[in-house]
XYZ file of C-alpha atoms in Angstrom:
323
model
C 85.800 104.946 88.273
C 87.936 107.330 90.301
C 91.013 106.019 92.087
C 92.914 107.810 94.845
C 96.611 106.896 94.597
C 99.080 107.767 97.346
C 102.844 107.226 97.465
C 104.372 106.920 100.934
C 107.716 105.709 102.303
C 108.051 102.037 101.405
C 104.659 101.529 99.744
C 101.980 102.959 97.509
C 98.257 102.626 98.166
C 95.108 103.159 96.128
C 91.355 103.089 96.583
C 89.030 102.681 93.624
C 85.763 104.429 94.464
C 82.204 104.498 93.209
C 80.769 107.466 95.043
C 81.450 106.802 98.719
C 81.855 103.026 98.261
C 85.293 101.396 98.144
C 85.337 98.962 95.225
C 89.028 98.068 95.337
C 91.929 98.598 97.723
C 95.506 98.225 96.480
C 98.822 98.049 98.321
C 102.207 97.840 96.573
C 105.497 97.642 98.453
C 108.652 99.141 97.000
C 110.893 96.386 98.435
C 109.457 93.505 96.408
C 112.445 92.166 94.433
C 110.265 90.483 91.799
C 107.163 92.627 91.238
C 104.601 91.499 88.686
C 105.359 92.907 85.233
C 109.138 93.076 85.694
C 111.026 91.903 82.590
C 114.666 91.226 83.405
C 117.527 88.759 82.805
C 116.982 85.355 84.385
C 119.518 82.520 84.625
C 118.147 78.983 84.481
C 119.523 77.294 87.590
C 117.785 73.926 87.276
C 114.999 72.215 85.404
C 112.682 69.227 85.842
C 110.396 67.294 83.536
C 113.015 65.712 81.291
C 113.969 67.179 77.940
C 110.519 68.590 77.153
C 109.026 71.893 78.236
C 108.705 71.130 81.946
C 109.431 73.592 84.717
C 112.566 75.144 86.047
C 114.030 77.440 88.667
C 115.654 80.681 87.558
C 117.676 83.266 89.432
C 116.327 86.728 88.665
C 117.383 89.955 90.406
C 119.203 87.792 92.937
C 116.117 85.741 93.844
C 114.821 82.349 92.787
C 111.576 82.074 90.825
C 109.589 79.292 89.195
C 109.814 79.147 85.398
C 106.818 77.401 83.867
C 106.941 76.258 81.161
C 110.698 75.912 80.791
C 111.470 75.829 77.055
C 113.269 72.699 75.947
C 115.947 74.778 74.187
C 116.891 76.764 77.317
C 119.916 75.006 78.827
C 120.849 75.241 82.464
C 123.225 78.118 83.166
C 122.012 80.249 80.243
C 120.485 83.689 80.814
C 117.431 84.967 78.953
C 114.760 87.561 79.579
C 111.756 86.558 81.676
C 108.630 88.329 82.892
C 107.204 88.019 86.410
C 103.598 86.814 86.108
C 102.748 86.007 89.723
C 104.267 87.356 92.936
C 105.949 85.297 95.599
C 103.611 84.292 98.404
C 105.467 84.111 101.697
C 103.047 82.706 104.281
C 105.596 81.319 106.737
C 104.305 77.774 106.277
C 104.730 76.860 102.629
C 106.315 79.807 100.874
C 105.656 79.933 97.155
C 108.123 81.367 94.677
C 107.274 84.020 92.150
C 106.302 82.598 88.771
C 107.953 83.814 85.567
C 107.768 83.062 81.851
C 110.112 83.602 78.937
C 109.730 87.016 77.323
C 111.092 88.314 74.023
C 111.904 91.696 75.520
C 112.828 94.422 75.821
C 113.689 94.513 79.504
C 111.633 96.933 81.582
C 110.814 97.675 85.212
C 107.459 96.633 86.608
C 104.701 99.220 86.236
C 104.075 101.172 89.421
C 100.710 101.227 91.142
C 99.568 104.422 89.441
C 100.311 102.901 86.021
C 98.455 99.709 86.919
C 95.444 101.716 88.048
C 95.431 103.737 84.840
C 95.820 100.589 82.726
C 92.702 99.197 84.392
C 90.750 102.169 83.047
C 90.378 104.146 86.269
C 90.877 107.893 86.532
C 93.835 108.144 88.898
C 94.001 111.086 91.304
C 97.387 111.438 92.994
C 97.039 112.205 96.704
C 99.751 114.503 98.126
C 101.767 113.508 101.184
C 100.598 116.597 103.084
C 97.237 118.090 103.840
C 94.001 116.224 104.548
C 94.312 112.449 104.631
C 92.066 111.759 101.653
C 92.756 108.020 101.681
C 91.693 107.717 105.318
C 88.586 109.808 104.702
C 87.651 107.553 101.780
C 87.849 104.394 103.908
C 91.427 103.084 103.820
C 91.599 102.219 107.513
C 88.210 100.511 107.421
C 89.428 98.175 104.669
C 92.692 97.523 106.527
C 90.662 96.639 109.623
C 88.762 94.075 107.549
C 92.050 92.592 106.379
C 93.561 92.414 109.870
C 90.482 91.180 111.711
C 89.010 88.890 109.049
C 85.539 90.171 109.969
C 83.294 91.816 107.403
C 79.820 92.948 108.413
C 76.935 93.165 105.974
C 73.222 93.775 106.418
C 71.913 90.826 108.417
C 75.159 88.978 108.973
C 78.916 88.765 108.980
C 81.684 87.116 106.979
C 84.482 85.472 108.962
C 87.586 85.125 106.808
C 90.567 82.828 107.435
C 93.591 82.705 105.128
C 95.308 79.295 105.044
C 98.314 78.074 103.011
C 95.923 76.077 100.799
C 93.011 78.475 100.333
C 90.991 81.367 101.720
C 88.007 80.201 103.757
C 84.947 82.412 104.264
C 82.267 81.455 106.789
C 78.847 83.096 106.653
C 77.422 83.941 110.055
C 73.996 85.433 110.792
C 70.419 84.882 111.918
C 66.956 85.015 110.428
C 65.733 83.620 107.137
C 68.553 81.477 105.759
C 67.755 82.064 102.099
C 67.843 85.852 102.521
C 70.991 85.592 104.629
C 72.716 83.545 101.936
C 71.659 85.956 99.186
C 73.028 88.971 101.073
C 76.179 87.024 101.919
C 76.758 86.096 98.273
C 76.805 89.775 97.323
C 79.051 90.556 100.290
C 81.466 87.782 99.290
C 81.729 89.088 95.718
C 82.320 92.639 96.972
C 84.949 91.421 99.452
C 86.849 89.483 96.791
C 86.993 92.543 94.556
C 87.718 95.001 97.367
C 90.713 93.046 98.637
C 91.942 91.746 95.267
C 91.605 88.119 96.361
C 92.895 85.481 93.967
C 93.577 81.766 94.123
C 91.179 79.217 95.632
C 88.377 80.422 97.915
C 85.866 78.238 99.744
C 82.667 79.831 101.065
C 80.569 78.094 103.712
C 77.004 79.358 103.246
C 74.046 78.251 105.361
C 72.687 74.897 104.187
C 69.689 75.536 101.955
C 67.043 72.910 101.245
C 66.238 72.202 97.611
C 67.974 73.160 94.392
C 65.929 76.314 93.826
C 67.373 78.407 96.682
C 70.881 77.124 95.926
C 70.480 78.078 92.265
C 69.638 81.641 93.337
C 72.979 81.886 95.188
C 74.823 80.461 92.200
C 73.215 83.081 89.950
C 74.109 85.959 92.307
C 77.734 84.847 92.456
C 77.917 84.386 88.692
C 76.641 87.921 88.194
C 78.599 89.750 90.885
C 82.000 88.028 91.189
C 84.820 89.952 89.480
C 85.988 88.318 86.265
C 87.733 86.053 85.506
C 86.722 83.199 87.801
C 85.607 79.603 87.929
C 83.294 78.241 90.580
C 81.362 75.190 91.610
C 77.629 75.087 92.211
C 76.591 75.215 95.855
C 76.356 71.697 97.256
C 73.859 70.424 99.793
C 76.118 71.468 102.660
C 76.275 75.091 101.488
C 79.857 74.955 100.188
C 80.997 76.849 97.087
C 84.528 76.853 95.698
C 85.752 79.860 93.706
C 89.060 80.077 91.855
C 90.504 83.310 90.478
C 93.945 84.153 89.063
C 96.393 85.411 91.653
C 98.023 88.299 89.790
C 98.933 90.254 92.928
C 98.885 89.534 96.640
C 95.546 90.439 98.178
C 95.348 93.114 100.852
C 94.661 90.344 103.364
C 97.898 88.622 102.366
C 99.819 91.896 102.391
C 98.549 92.781 105.868
C 100.130 89.606 107.263
C 103.586 90.190 105.816
C 106.387 91.478 108.063
C 106.628 95.242 107.822
C 103.004 96.004 106.996
C 102.312 97.583 110.396
C 105.525 99.624 110.125
C 104.622 100.898 106.659
C 101.173 101.917 107.886
C 102.772 103.925 110.695
C 105.103 105.631 108.235
C 102.159 106.847 106.120
C 100.621 108.361 109.237
C 103.883 109.942 110.318
C 104.600 111.539 106.930
C 101.524 113.767 107.284
C 102.830 115.427 110.438
C 105.054 118.502 110.331
C 108.371 118.649 112.148
C 109.987 116.059 114.396
C 107.861 112.978 115.057
C 108.072 109.831 117.143
C 106.812 106.390 116.113
C 105.920 104.109 119.009
C 105.188 100.447 118.357
C 106.011 96.927 119.476
C 109.700 95.957 119.502
C 109.150 93.756 116.438
C 107.838 96.709 114.401
C 110.507 99.102 115.668
C 113.275 96.585 114.901
C 111.924 96.255 111.344
C 112.035 100.026 110.880
C 115.435 100.410 112.529
C 116.880 97.916 110.048
C 115.674 100.133 107.160
C 116.938 103.650 107.880
C 116.247 104.761 104.292
C 112.519 104.605 105.045
C 112.705 106.777 108.146
C 115.039 109.162 106.277
C 112.422 109.506 103.535
C 109.739 110.122 106.147
C 111.938 112.775 107.805
C 112.330 114.523 104.457
C 108.537 114.703 104.141
C 107.926 115.947 107.686
C 110.867 118.322 107.771
C 112.078 116.954 111.098
C 113.776 113.953 112.652
C 111.903 110.639 113.053
C 112.478 108.941 116.405
C 111.626 105.297 117.118
C 110.456 103.987 120.486
C 109.691 100.359 121.326
C 106.744 99.772 123.622
C 105.187 96.360 124.267
C 101.924 98.048 125.187
C 101.631 100.163 122.029
C 99.150 97.847 120.327
C 99.307 98.493 116.585
C 101.432 101.555 117.278
C 100.922 105.293 116.989
C 102.737 108.442 115.866
C 102.960 111.873 117.465
C 104.829 115.166 117.364
C 107.909 115.305 119.539
């Protein structure tokens, strides 16, 4: 598969393509203090579970992370090397710490997005910061719209997606023959999960199908099309299916809800202009950018002109323009 990889101020993005179809969309921020794959010194701050290999909390790169398992011979206060296995998940309701594990070393930075794409076996094509917006032409903004709206259309129906602190919930909506609707939705669900890099627990509410035969067809479609690895339940009589996948990175839907995502999207648009530019957005977005002048300085270096910020409550998701 071919992957378009683009570095922009504050974040890198990638689209894995099969012809004109977007198979995967990736988004990696540069300000994550504990990115997956980082191997660095970690000090054990506390532990639980008695004297055995329970769990603990370490301080790594100035941030707390969950150590599981915590080796019995690692005393509190001692520093060892650890590897970040799962990112932090800040959802504003029940924030989850990054998860780490003991590592023999050596220490190393986390692989960047281009390296991760190459390690997955894709042919990475680096997209320059100037010239035609290849990522947009390939469908980047369409995938972002899915993430922000939670609405994914497919032939004959629509998926309505809601991210909760406990799980991602997908509702299947549509008309016509219910069996055909469910079959098309099953393929759309599998494609969505891969496209957005969704991990963790997912519950899908399909139309209720009478009899085990039609439900078995849906189970078979999901088993064949869901990206590995996964576990799932069989569809029950109410049309519910639970899917569980490892959460190795935040999904694009999770990333799109983090503070700063809208600002980083505006920066990637601004960097493609030439000369002085102005970014107009809501006060919340402008305040986020104003607090990080290094990002606007990097954008100014790419455009060759100053980057001005203007707060506007009526700017919607914001826009950029030449000054």
